[in-house]
Coordinates of C-alpha atoms and ligand atoms in Angstrom, one line a residue:
M1 CA 0.2 0.0 -0.3
H2 CA 1.2 3.2 -1.1
V3 CA -0.2 6.4 0.2
P4 CA 0.9 10.0 -1.5
G5 CA 2.4 12.4 0.6
C6 CA 2.8 10.5 3.7
G7 CA 5.7 8.8 3.2
W8 CA 4.0 5.5 4.8
Q9 CA 4.6 2.6 2.5
E10 CA 4.1 -1.4 3.7
I11 CA 6.7 -3.3 2.3
P12 CA 6.3 -6.3 0.6
P13 CA 7.5 -9.4 2.5
D14 CA 9.9 -10.8 0.0
Q15 CA 12.0 -7.0 0.2
R16 CA 12.0 -7.0 3.8
N17 CA 14.8 -8.8 4.3
S18 CA 16.7 -6.2 3.0
L19 CA 15.4 -3.4 4.9
S20 CA 16.4 -3.2 9.0
L21 CA 14.7 -6.0 10.0
R22 CA 17.2 -7.6 12.1
P23 CA 16.5 -10.1 14.6
S24 CA 19.3 -10.3 17.1
S25 CA 21.0 -13.8 16.6
T26 CA 23.5 -13.3 19.6
M27 CA 20.6 -14.6 22.2
S28 CA 20.6 -18.6 22.3
Y29 CA 16.9 -19.2 21.7
Q30 CA 14.4 -16.1 21.4
V31 CA 11.0 -16.5 21.1
L32 CA 9.5 -15.8 17.3
A33 CA 7.4 -13.1 19.0
R34 CA 10.0 -11.2 20.5
K35 CA 12.5 -11.8 18.0
W36 CA 10.4 -10.5 14.8
R37 CA 9.1 -8.0 16.8
P38 CA 9.1 -5.1 14.6
R39 CA 11.3 -2.2 15.4
T40 CA 9.9 0.3 12.5
F41 CA 6.4 1.2 11.5
R42 CA 7.3 0.0 7.9
E43 CA 8.2 -3.5 9.3
M44 CA 4.3 -3.4 11.3
V45 CA 2.1 -6.3 10.2
G46 CA -1.3 -3.9 9.2
Q47 CA -2.7 -1.4 11.2
G48 CA -2.2 0.5 8.0
H49 CA -4.5 3.1 9.0
V50 CA -3.0 3.3 12.6
L51 CA 0.0 4.0 11.0
Q52 CA -0.4 6.3 8.4
T53 CA -2.1 8.7 10.7
L54 CA 0.9 8.6 12.8
I55 CA 3.4 8.7 10.3
H56 CA 1.8 12.3 9.2
A57 CA 1.7 13.5 12.2
L58 CA 5.5 12.7 13.0
D59 CA 6.2 14.2 9.7
S60 CA 4.3 17.4 10.0
E61 CA 5.3 17.3 13.6
R62 CA 1.4 17.9 14.6
L63 CA 1.9 16.3 18.1
H64 CA -0.6 15.6 20.1
H65 CA 0.6 15.3 24.0
A66 CA -2.1 12.0 24.8
Y67 CA -2.5 8.7 22.8
L68 CA -4.7 5.6 23.2
F69 CA -4.1 2.6 21.3
T70 CA -7.1 0.4 21.7
G71 CA -7.7 -3.2 20.2
T72 CA -7.7 -6.8 21.1
R73 CA -4.8 -8.7 22.8
G74 CA -1.4 -9.2 20.6
V75 CA -2.2 -6.7 17.8
G76 CA 0.3 -4.7 18.0
K77 CA -0.7 -1.8 20.7
T78 CA 2.3 -1.5 22.8
T79 CA 4.7 -2.5 19.8
I80 CA 3.1 0.7 17.9
A81 CA 3.6 2.9 21.3
R82 CA 7.0 1.8 21.6
I83 CA 8.0 2.6 18.2
L84 CA 6.6 6.0 18.5
A85 CA 8.5 6.2 21.6
R86 CA 11.3 6.1 19.2
C87 CA 10.1 8.2 16.9
L88 CA 9.9 11.0 19.2
N89 CA 13.3 10.6 20.9
C90 CA 15.6 9.4 18.1
E91 CA 18.4 11.5 18.2
T92 CA 18.6 12.1 14.1
G93 CA 15.1 14.4 15.0
I94 CA 11.4 13.5 15.6
T95 CA 11.2 11.2 12.4
S96 CA 8.2 8.9 11.2
N97 CA 11.6 6.3 10.5
P98 CA 13.9 6.0 13.4
C99 CA 17.5 5.3 12.4
G100 CA 17.7 2.4 15.2
E101 CA 21.0 3.0 15.7
C102 CA 21.7 6.2 18.0
S103 CA 21.7 5.5 21.4
A104 CA 18.4 6.7 22.4
C105 CA 17.0 4.0 19.7
R106 CA 19.3 1.3 20.4
E107 CA 18.0 1.7 24.5
I108 CA 14.7 2.0 23.8
N109 CA 15.0 -1.3 22.0
E110 CA 16.7 -3.0 24.8
G111 CA 14.2 -1.8 27.2
R112 CA 16.4 0.8 29.4
F113 CA 15.8 4.6 28.1
I114 CA 15.6 6.3 31.2
D115 CA 13.1 9.0 29.3
L116 CA 10.4 6.2 28.0
I117 CA 8.1 4.8 31.8
E118 CA 6.6 2.0 30.9
V119 CA 3.8 1.2 33.2
D120 CA 1.5 -2.1 33.2
A121 CA -1.7 -0.6 35.5
A122 CA -2.6 -4.1 36.0
S123 CA 0.0 -4.0 38.9
R124 CA -0.1 -0.5 39.7
T125 CA -3.7 0.0 40.3
K126 CA -3.4 2.2 43.8
V127 CA -3.2 6.0 43.6
E128 CA -0.5 6.6 45.4
D129 CA 1.4 4.3 42.3
T130 CA -0.1 6.8 39.8
R131 CA 1.0 10.0 42.2
E132 CA 4.6 8.8 42.5
L133 CA 3.8 8.3 38.7
L134 CA 2.6 11.6 38.1
E135 CA 5.3 13.6 40.1
N136 CA 7.8 12.4 38.1
V137 CA 5.7 14.5 35.4
Q138 CA 7.1 18.1 36.2
Y139 CA 10.8 16.9 35.5
A140 CA 12.4 17.6 32.5
P141 CA 13.7 14.4 30.3
S142 CA 17.1 13.4 31.7
R143 CA 18.6 12.1 27.7
G144 CA 15.5 12.3 25.4
R145 CA 13.5 15.2 23.8
F146 CA 10.5 14.1 25.5
K147 CA 9.5 11.6 28.7
V148 CA 7.0 9.1 27.8
F149 CA 5.2 7.2 29.7
L150 CA 3.4 4.5 28.4
I151 CA 0.7 3.0 30.5
D152 CA -0.7 -0.7 29.6
E153 CA -4.0 -1.7 30.6
V154 CA -4.6 1.7 31.3
H155 CA -8.2 0.6 32.0
M156 CA -7.4 -0.8 35.0
L157 CA -6.4 2.0 37.3
S158 CA -8.3 2.8 40.1
N159 CA -10.8 6.0 40.0
N160 CA -8.7 8.1 42.1
S161 CA -5.3 6.8 39.9
F162 CA -7.6 8.4 36.9
N163 CA -8.7 11.5 38.4
A164 CA -4.9 12.2 39.3
L165 CA -3.8 11.4 35.7
L166 CA -6.7 13.3 34.3
K167 CA -5.1 16.9 36.2
T168 CA -1.9 16.1 34.6
L169 CA -3.7 15.4 31.3
E170 CA -5.4 18.8 31.3
E171 CA -2.3 20.7 31.3
P172 CA 0.5 18.4 30.1
P173 CA 3.9 20.1 30.2
P174 CA 5.2 20.5 26.8
H175 CA 8.1 17.5 27.4
V176 CA 5.6 14.9 28.5
K177 CA 3.7 12.5 25.8
F178 CA 1.4 9.8 27.0
L179 CA 0.8 6.5 25.3
L180 CA -2.0 4.8 26.8
A181 CA -3.0 0.9 25.7
T182 CA -6.3 -0.5 26.5
T183 CA -8.0 -4.1 25.7
D184 CA -11.1 -2.3 27.0
P185 CA -11.3 1.1 26.8
Q186 CA -15.1 1.3 27.6
K187 CA -13.4 1.1 31.4
L188 CA -12.2 4.6 30.2
P189 CA -13.5 7.4 31.9
V190 CA -14.7 9.4 29.1
T191 CA -12.8 12.7 30.7
V192 CA -9.5 10.7 29.9
L193 CA -11.0 9.5 26.7
S194 CA -11.8 13.1 25.6
R195 CA -8.5 14.1 26.2
C196 CA -6.6 11.5 24.4
L197 CA -6.2 10.7 20.7
Q198 CA -7.4 7.4 19.9
F199 CA -6.6 4.9 17.9
N200 CA -8.5 1.3 17.2
L201 CA -6.1 -1.5 16.0
K202 CA -7.9 -3.8 14.0
N203 CA -7.6 -7.6 14.3
L204 CA -5.5 -8.9 11.6
S205 CA -7.2 -11.6 9.2
P206 CA -5.8 -14.8 8.6
E207 CA -4.5 -13.6 5.1
K208 CA -2.3 -11.5 6.6
L209 CA -0.9 -13.6 9.2
V210 CA 0.0 -16.9 6.8
E211 CA 1.7 -13.7 4.7
H212 CA 3.6 -13.0 7.8
L213 CA 4.4 -16.7 8.7
K214 CA 5.7 -17.1 5.0
F215 CA 8.1 -14.3 5.6
I216 CA 9.2 -15.4 8.9
L217 CA 9.2 -19.0 8.0
G218 CA 11.7 -17.9 4.8
E219 CA 13.8 -15.9 6.9
E220 CA 14.5 -19.0 9.8
K221 CA 14.6 -21.3 6.9
I222 CA 12.1 -23.9 8.2
S223 CA 10.0 -25.3 5.8
F224 CA 6.1 -25.8 6.1
E225 CA 3.2 -26.7 3.9
E226 CA 0.6 -23.5 3.3
P227 CA -2.8 -25.2 3.9
G228 CA -0.9 -26.1 7.9
L229 CA -0.3 -22.0 8.1
W230 CA -3.6 -21.0 7.5
Q231 CA -4.8 -23.7 9.8
L232 CA -2.7 -21.1 12.7
G233 CA -3.8 -18.2 11.2
R234 CA -7.4 -19.2 12.1
A235 CA -6.2 -20.1 15.3
A236 CA -4.6 -16.9 16.2
Q237 CA -7.7 -15.2 15.8
G238 CA -6.4 -11.9 14.7
S239 CA -3.4 -11.8 17.2
V240 CA 0.0 -11.9 15.9
R241 CA 1.5 -12.4 19.1
D242 CA -0.3 -15.5 19.4
C243 CA 0.1 -16.6 16.0
L244 CA 3.9 -16.1 16.4
T245 CA 3.4 -18.0 20.3
L246 CA 1.6 -20.6 18.4
L247 CA 4.2 -20.9 15.4
D248 CA 6.8 -21.4 18.1
Q249 CA 4.8 -24.4 19.7
A250 CA 4.0 -25.9 16.5
I251 CA 7.8 -25.6 15.4
G252 CA 8.6 -27.7 18.7
F253 CA 5.7 -30.1 17.8
C254 CA 6.6 -30.6 14.8
E255 CA 10.1 -31.0 14.8
G256 CA 11.2 -30.4 11.6
T257 CA 9.2 -29.4 8.8
L258 CA 5.6 -27.8 9.5
T259 CA 3.3 -30.2 8.1
T260 CA -0.2 -30.0 7.7
A261 CA -1.1 -32.9 9.2
G262 CA 1.4 -31.9 12.6
I263 CA -0.6 -28.5 12.9
S264 CA -3.4 -30.0 12.7
D265 CA -2.5 -32.5 15.6
F266 CA -1.1 -29.7 17.6
L267 CA -3.9 -27.2 17.1
G268 CA -6.8 -30.6 17.9
S269 CA -8.1 -28.8 14.5
I270 CA -9.5 -30.2 11.2
D271 CA -7.3 -30.1 8.3
Q272 CA -9.4 -28.1 5.8
T273 CA -8.0 -30.8 3.1
V274 CA -10.6 -33.6 5.0
I275 CA -13.2 -30.8 4.4
R276 CA -12.5 -30.5 0.8
D277 CA -12.3 -34.2 0.4
L278 CA -15.6 -35.2 1.9
M279 CA -17.2 -32.4 -0.4
D280 CA -15.1 -33.5 -3.4
A281 CA -16.7 -37.0 -2.3
L282 CA -20.4 -36.0 -1.8
I283 CA -19.5 -34.0 -5.5
A284 CA -18.6 -37.1 -7.3
Q285 CA -21.1 -39.2 -5.4
D286 CA -18.6 -41.4 -4.0
A287 CA -19.3 -43.4 -0.8
T288 CA -16.2 -45.2 -0.6
A289 CA -14.3 -42.3 -1.0
A290 CA -15.6 -40.1 1.9
L291 CA -15.6 -43.2 4.0
A292 CA -11.8 -43.4 3.5
T293 CA -11.6 -40.0 4.7
I294 CA -13.5 -40.8 7.2
R295 CA -11.4 -43.8 8.3
K296 CA -8.1 -41.7 7.7
L297 CA -9.3 -38.8 9.8
A298 CA -10.5 -41.2 12.5
D299 CA -6.8 -42.1 12.9
R300 CA -5.8 -39.1 14.2
S301 CA -9.0 -39.2 16.8
P302 CA -10.1 -35.8 15.8
D303 CA -13.2 -34.3 17.4
F304 CA -16.3 -35.9 14.7
A305 CA -18.3 -32.9 16.4
V306 CA -15.9 -30.2 14.7
V307 CA -15.7 -32.1 12.2
L308 CA -19.8 -31.3 10.9
Q309 CA -18.7 -28.0 12.5
E310 CA -16.6 -27.0 9.4
L311 CA -18.0 -28.9 6.8
L312 CA -21.4 -26.7 7.8
S313 CA -19.2 -23.9 7.5
W314 CA -17.9 -24.9 4.6
L315 CA -21.5 -25.4 2.8
H316 CA -22.3 -21.9 3.9
R317 CA -19.3 -20.5 2.2
V318 CA -20.0 -22.7 -1.0
A319 CA -24.2 -21.2 -0.3
I320 CA -23.2 -17.6 -0.6
A321 CA -20.6 -18.5 -3.5
Q322 CA -23.7 -19.4 -5.7
V323 CA -25.5 -16.4 -5.0
V324 CA -22.7 -13.6 -4.5
P325 CA -19.6 -14.8 -5.8
D326 CA -17.3 -11.9 -4.8
A327 CA -18.8 -12.0 -1.1
I328 CA -15.9 -15.0 -1.1
D329 CA -12.6 -13.3 -0.5
N330 CA -9.3 -15.3 0.2
S331 CA -9.0 -14.5 3.7
L332 CA -8.9 -18.2 4.6
G333 CA -6.6 -19.2 1.4
D334 CA -9.4 -21.3 -0.2
R335 CA -11.5 -19.2 -2.3
E336 CA -10.9 -21.0 -5.4
Q337 CA -12.0 -24.2 -3.7
V338 CA -15.0 -22.8 -2.9
L339 CA -16.0 -21.4 -6.4
A340 CA -15.4 -24.9 -7.5
H341 CA -17.7 -26.5 -5.4
A342 CA -20.3 -23.7 -5.6
A343 CA -20.1 -24.6 -9.5
A344 CA -19.9 -28.2 -9.0
L345 CA -23.5 -28.2 -6.8
S346 CA -27.1 -27.0 -7.6
R347 CA -28.2 -24.6 -4.4
E348 CA -30.8 -27.1 -3.5
N349 CA -28.2 -29.6 -3.0
V350 CA -26.0 -27.6 -0.8
Q351 CA -29.1 -26.6 1.2
L352 CA -29.8 -30.2 1.4
Y353 CA -26.6 -30.8 2.8
Y354 CA -26.3 -28.0 5.1
Q355 CA -29.9 -29.1 6.6
I356 CA -28.6 -32.8 7.0
A357 CA -25.2 -31.7 8.3
L358 CA -27.2 -29.7 10.4
K359 CA -29.1 -32.7 11.9
G360 CA -26.3 -35.2 12.1
R361 CA -24.4 -32.8 14.6
E362 CA -27.5 -32.5 16.2
D363 CA -28.0 -36.4 16.6
L364 CA -24.4 -36.9 16.8
P365 CA -24.6 -37.3 21.1
A366 CA -27.1 -40.1 20.4
A367 CA -25.1 -41.7 17.6
L368 CA -23.8 -45.5 18.2
D369 CA -20.3 -43.3 18.5
A370 CA -19.2 -39.9 17.3
R371 CA -17.2 -41.6 14.1
S372 CA -20.4 -43.6 13.1
G373 CA -22.7 -40.4 13.9
L374 CA -20.4 -38.7 10.7
E375 CA -20.3 -41.6 8.7
M376 CA -23.9 -41.8 8.5
T377 CA -24.4 -38.1 8.0
L378 CA -22.2 -38.4 4.7
L379 CA -24.2 -41.5 3.5
R380 CA -27.4 -39.5 4.3
M381 CA -26.3 -36.8 2.4
L382 CA -25.3 -39.5 -0.2
A383 CA -28.4 -41.3 -0.4
F384 CA -30.5 -38.2 -0.8
T385 CA -28.7 -36.2 -3.6
P386 CA -31.2 -35.4 -6.0
Q387 CA -30.4 -38.1 -9.2
L388 CA -27.9 -36.8 -11.7
P389 CA -29.3 -37.4 -15.0
G390 CA -27.1 -40.8 -15.5
R391 CA -28.4 -41.9 -12.6
A392 CA -31.9 -41.0 -13.1
A393 CA -32.0 -43.5 -16.1
A394 CA -31.3 -46.2 -14.2
Q395 CA -33.5 -45.3 -11.1
T396 CA -36.5 -45.4 -14.1
S397 CA -36.0 -48.8 -15.0
N398 CA -36.0 -49.3 -11.4
S399 CA -39.3 -47.9 -11.0
D400 CA -40.6 -49.8 -13.7
P401 CA -43.8 -52.0 -12.4
A402 CA -42.8 -55.3 -15.2
A403 CA -38.8 -54.9 -14.1
A404 CA -40.2 -55.3 -10.1
G405 CA -43.0 -57.3 -10.4
Q406 CA -43.8 -56.3 -7.1
K407 CA -46.7 -54.1 -6.1
K408 CA -46.4 -51.9 -2.8
K409 CA -49.0 -50.6 -0.7
L410 CA -48.5 -47.2 1.3
I411 CA -50.7 -46.4 4.4
I412 CA -50.6 -43.4 5.8
E413 CA -52.1 -42.8 9.3
P414 CA -52.7 -39.6 10.1
N415 CA -52.8 -39.1 14.0
L416 CA -56.7 -37.6 13.9
A417 CA -56.9 -36.6 17.3
Q418 CA -54.2 -34.3 16.8
A419 CA -54.6 -32.9 13.2
A420 CA -58.0 -32.6 13.6
S421 CA -58.1 -28.9 13.8
S422 CA -55.4 -28.5 10.7
Q423 CA -56.0 -28.0 7.6
T424 CA -53.0 -29.7 6.3
A425 CA -54.2 -32.9 7.6
A426 CA -58.0 -32.3 6.5
A427 CA -56.6 -32.9 3.3
L428 CA -55.4 -36.3 3.8
T429 CA -58.6 -38.0 3.3
P430 CA -58.4 -41.7 4.8
K431 CA -59.1 -42.4 0.8
A432 CA -56.0 -40.3 0.0
L433 CA -54.1 -42.3 2.7
V434 CA -54.2 -45.4 1.1
T435 CA -52.3 -45.1 -2.3
E436 CA -51.5 -47.6 -4.5
A437 CA -47.3 -46.8 -4.4
A438 CA -45.0 -47.2 -7.1
P439 CA -43.6 -50.7 -6.9
A440 CA -40.0 -50.5 -5.5
K441 CA -37.5 -53.5 -6.6
V442 CA -35.4 -53.1 -2.9
S443 CA -36.7 -53.9 0.0
P444 CA -39.9 -52.2 1.5
A445 CA -39.6 -50.0 4.2
K446 CA -41.4 -49.1 7.3
V447 CA -41.1 -45.2 7.8
V448 CA -43.1 -42.9 10.2
I449 CA -42.9 -39.3 9.0
A450 CA -43.4 -36.4 11.6
K451 CA -45.1 -33.8 9.8
A452 CA -45.3 -30.1 11.4
A453 CA -47.7 -28.2 9.6
P454 CA -45.9 -24.4 9.4
V455 CA -48.6 -21.9 11.6
K456 CA -48.2 -18.6 10.4
V457 CA -48.7 -15.8 12.9
D458 CA -49.3 -12.5 11.4
E459 CA -50.1 -10.7 14.6
P460 CA -47.8 -11.7 17.7
L461 CA -50.6 -10.6 20.2
V462 CA -52.9 -14.0 18.6
K463 CA -49.9 -16.3 19.6
A464 CA -52.3 -18.2 22.5
E465 CA -54.5 -19.4 19.8
V466 CA -51.7 -20.9 17.5
I467 CA -52.8 -24.5 16.3
P468 CA -50.3 -27.0 17.6
P469 CA -48.5 -28.8 14.8
A470 CA -49.9 -31.3 13.0
Q471 CA -48.8 -35.3 13.8
V472 CA -49.1 -37.3 10.7
T473 CA -47.8 -40.6 10.6
I474 CA -47.0 -42.3 7.8
A475 CA -46.5 -46.0 7.6
A476 CA -45.3 -47.9 3.9
V477 CA -45.9 -51.5 5.0
A478 CA -45.5 -53.9 1.6
P479 CA -46.7 -57.1 1.6
V480 CA -43.7 -59.5 2.0
A481 CA -41.8 -59.7 -1.9
Q482 CA -41.5 -62.8 -2.9
P483 CA -38.2 -64.0 -3.5
A484 CA -38.1 -62.3 -7.1
P485 CA -35.6 -63.2 -9.6
M486 CA -33.0 -60.4 -9.3
A487 CA -31.5 -59.6 -13.0
N488 CA -28.5 -58.0 -11.4
P489 CA -27.8 -59.0 -7.7
A490 CA -26.9 -56.1 -6.1
P491 CA -24.2 -56.8 -3.1
S492 CA -27.3 -57.0 -0.9
A493 CA -28.1 -60.4 -3.0
P494 CA -29.3 -63.2 0.0
V495 CA -25.5 -65.5 0.9
S496 CA -26.1 -68.7 -1.5
V497 CA -26.0 -71.6 0.1
T498 CA -24.6 -73.4 -2.3
P499 CA -21.4 -75.4 -0.7
V500 CA -18.0 -74.0 -2.1
P501 CA -15.5 -76.5 -2.5
L502 CA -12.2 -76.3 -0.3
A503 CA -10.5 -75.4 -4.2
E504 CA -12.3 -72.3 -4.2
L505 CA -11.9 -71.2 -0.5
S506 CA -10.6 -67.7 -0.5
S507 CA -10.6 -64.6 1.5
D508 CA -13.9 -63.4 -0.8
T509 CA -15.7 -66.8 -0.2
W510 CA -15.5 -67.0 3.2
P511 CA -17.9 -65.3 4.4
Q512 CA -20.0 -67.4 2.4
V513 CA -18.4 -70.5 4.2
F514 CA -19.2 -69.2 7.7
L515 CA -22.5 -69.3 6.8
Q516 CA -22.8 -72.4 6.2
L517 CA -20.4 -73.9 8.8
G518 CA -23.9 -74.0 11.3
L519 CA -21.5 -72.4 14.1
S520 CA -23.4 -71.2 17.2
G521 CA -22.6 -69.3 20.6
V522 CA -19.6 -67.7 21.4
T523 CA -17.9 -69.5 18.4
R524 CA -19.9 -68.6 15.7
S525 CA -19.8 -64.9 17.2
I526 CA -16.0 -65.1 17.1
S527 CA -15.6 -66.8 14.0
G528 CA -17.2 -64.2 12.3
H529 CA -14.7 -61.5 13.3
C530 CA -12.0 -63.8 11.7
A531 CA -11.3 -63.2 8.2
L532 CA -9.2 -66.2 6.3
A533 CA -5.7 -64.9 5.4
S534 CA -4.5 -67.7 3.8
V535 CA -5.0 -71.6 2.3
S536 CA -2.3 -73.8 1.6
G537 CA -3.5 -77.6 1.3
N538 CA -5.2 -78.4 4.1
Q539 CA -4.0 -75.8 6.3
I540 CA -5.8 -72.4 6.8
K541 CA -4.6 -69.5 8.6
L542 CA -7.4 -67.0 9.9
I543 CA -6.8 -63.6 11.5
L544 CA -9.1 -62.6 14.4
D545 CA -10.4 -58.8 14.6
T546 CA -8.2 -58.3 18.0
R547 CA -11.5 -55.9 18.9
H548 CA -13.4 -58.8 19.2
A549 CA -10.9 -61.3 20.4
A550 CA -11.7 -61.0 24.3
L551 CA -13.9 -63.8 24.6
F552 CA -11.8 -65.9 22.7
N553 CA -10.0 -69.0 23.7
E554 CA -8.4 -72.1 22.4
E555 CA -12.0 -74.3 22.8
H556 CA -13.6 -71.7 20.1
G557 CA -10.7 -72.3 17.5
R558 CA -11.1 -76.3 18.1
R559 CA -14.5 -76.2 17.5
L560 CA -14.4 -73.7 13.8
E561 CA -11.5 -75.9 12.5
Q562 CA -13.6 -79.1 13.7
A563 CA -16.7 -77.3 12.0
I564 CA -14.2 -76.6 9.0
S565 CA -13.2 -80.1 9.1
E566 CA -16.7 -81.6 8.6
Y567 CA -17.5 -79.0 6.1
F568 CA -14.8 -79.7 3.9
G569 CA -15.2 -83.4 4.4
I570 CA -11.4 -83.5 5.5
A571 CA -9.4 -82.8 8.4
I572 CA -8.4 -78.9 8.1
K573 CA -5.6 -77.8 10.4
A574 CA -6.9 -73.9 11.4
A575 CA -4.4 -71.9 12.6
I576 CA -6.3 -68.1 14.4
E577 CA -4.5 -65.2 15.3
L578 CA -4.8 -61.8 16.6
G579 CA -4.9 -58.9 14.4
M580 CA -6.7 -56.1 12.0
P581 CA -8.2 -58.3 9.6
A582 CA -7.0 -57.3 5.9
S583 CA -9.7 -59.0 4.0
E584 CA -13.8 -58.7 5.1
T585 CA -15.1 -60.7 8.1
P586 CA -18.4 -62.2 7.5
S587 CA -19.7 -59.9 10.3
A588 CA -18.2 -56.9 8.7
R589 CA -19.8 -58.3 5.7
R590 CA -23.2 -58.5 7.6
V591 CA -23.1 -55.4 8.7
R592 CA -22.1 -53.4 5.6
I593 CA -25.0 -55.5 3.5
E594 CA -27.4 -54.2 6.3
D595 CA -26.3 -51.2 5.6
E596 CA -26.4 -50.6 2.0
R597 CA -30.3 -52.2 2.6
R598 CA -31.1 -49.7 4.7
L599 CA -29.5 -47.4 2.6
A600 CA -31.7 -48.3 -0.4
A601 CA -34.7 -48.7 1.6
V602 CA -34.1 -45.2 2.2
H603 CA -33.8 -44.2 -1.1
D604 CA -36.7 -46.3 -2.4
F605 CA -39.0 -44.8 0.2
T606 CA -37.9 -41.3 -0.5
H607 CA -38.2 -41.8 -4.4
D608 CA -41.7 -43.0 -3.8
P609 CA -44.2 -40.5 -5.6
V610 CA -46.5 -40.5 -3.4
V611 CA -43.6 -39.5 -0.6
Q612 CA -42.6 -37.5 -2.9
A613 CA -46.0 -35.7 -2.7
L614 CA -46.4 -35.5 0.9
V615 CA -42.8 -33.7 1.1
S616 CA -43.5 -31.1 -1.6
R617 CA -47.0 -30.5 -1.0
F618 CA -47.3 -30.4 2.4
G619 CA -43.9 -29.7 3.5
A620 CA -44.0 -33.2 5.3
E621 CA -40.7 -34.0 6.8
I622 CA -39.7 -37.6 6.7
N623 CA -38.2 -39.3 10.0
Y624 CA -35.2 -40.7 8.2
D625 CA -33.7 -43.0 11.5
S626 CA -37.3 -45.0 11.3
I627 CA -37.0 -46.0 8.0
T628 CA -36.1 -49.5 8.7
P629 CA -35.4 -52.6 5.5
I630 CA -38.4 -55.5 6.1
N631 CA -35.6 -58.5 7.1
P632 CA -36.6 -60.8 4.3
D633 CA -34.9 -63.6 7.1
Q634 CA -37.9 -62.6 9.6
H635 CA -41.0 -63.8 6.6
Ligands
ZN1 ZN1 17.8 7.0 16.5

């Protein structure tokens, strides 16, 4: 930024090292916040609006006798005040660009300049302290041009102290300058405020902080991954000092290179690339990628609620980008990604995902565990994404009555007692409630739809007359499907009962063999958590998932071995080892198939024309959790 006429120019980071920014390297180790504390206005990060005014005042020698710097912690209040003290006392004359070489400049740098009196008001609140301090005011400076009083956290002074200070502020001797700093200007008496020139320092944007971090890391010759720096920039919440302190700690934590993963571990924050990966998976409608991302994330045991929160915040920005692209700045370093996602998704989808994520976060405490809660939220988003043209074609063939050969009856049972007064419910005459629905191919679903009728209240005064929300229960119950021949067996097809010959025993066929072994009780349960690792002649090796090995003993191994031997008709030697199965265990397979069937049921239900009509015409809300596939095994 160049401001004509005032000599203020912010130095681009790549040129700063050619200037007077000379961190002292004589000390053993100095924290970065101290080492890189700016010594001139030009080295300051941000606060250009304040600096311009100060530089202009200094250059034109129109000096006020009291300055008040306000702003949150770590934004540069005392730093600016100290630089100003140097500007006022540099031996080259009052200047906006102190030399840094003369004894006054050096002594102020080292904190031992006799005419700069720094007071932390937080520790000296008593009126005696202030009196003692102000008695000093009448004496001329011993070395410098001005006697400078720098009072930090000035709002902490007592009322009597303020009164004592006020007298001096009313008639200050010409050789005295007051530099006051506070995080809380509201607590200052108006009489004091009105006698100060006030400067409000702003929080720094993550963009500015990241730029500064990059510069310092370049100077310090420390390698880094930029997404990690954005996390630090966000975590610092606008404070340069906090940002550098975090940087210091992150360098210690990461031991060398500042990796994005290392920084998110250190901050306990969520690596934004994870959120982007999840969004990419949603856009690609790729459940495998979404689950893989969550699995990778789970290794670092994150707070899954925070993941959802970050996803919500991302979706929020994508939604804004779809309406007002210019509103998305690059202050978080991800403008391009947000815009790309905004272009790749429909507005409706973004709203839908946002809603599902919001609900997912709300439901998280009730989920089996946080990870499965997040997984279900993502799978729900995928399940409810309106079909893309290519997928729509596949969907059409699914709902073709001839193809399915099944009929499903959708019964909607309104809770008449509650719904009686609702116009919405009145429209749902019993006749309309029993509908021949389009047949569905996959398992029928039993669903409860809880409907809250939107109630508009035009005048707040009629609140008492608000009609209670109507409850409409919809249960979709289908006659049990005759096991219709499946044209293209889905992964959820029932396991075949065809015996598997020993020659075909593999990790893929093992779950099928398992189901035919006739095991029961704990042996069955434990064997279900085994994956087949290898087969060699009549010897097989099984890996028992360590997480389910608590009840395992040799007896179970013997029973399993016996069952396998009987199944194949020859003596089989089965070795069972504990570990992480590399292939799918029968139990994992069962869970997966159940999930798939459930998602299929949800999909079918939500694509049912009647349900869609209920949703679009009456604003019905689907209670997704109540959708369960009817298990053919039970019938
Ligand atoms: Zn100087």
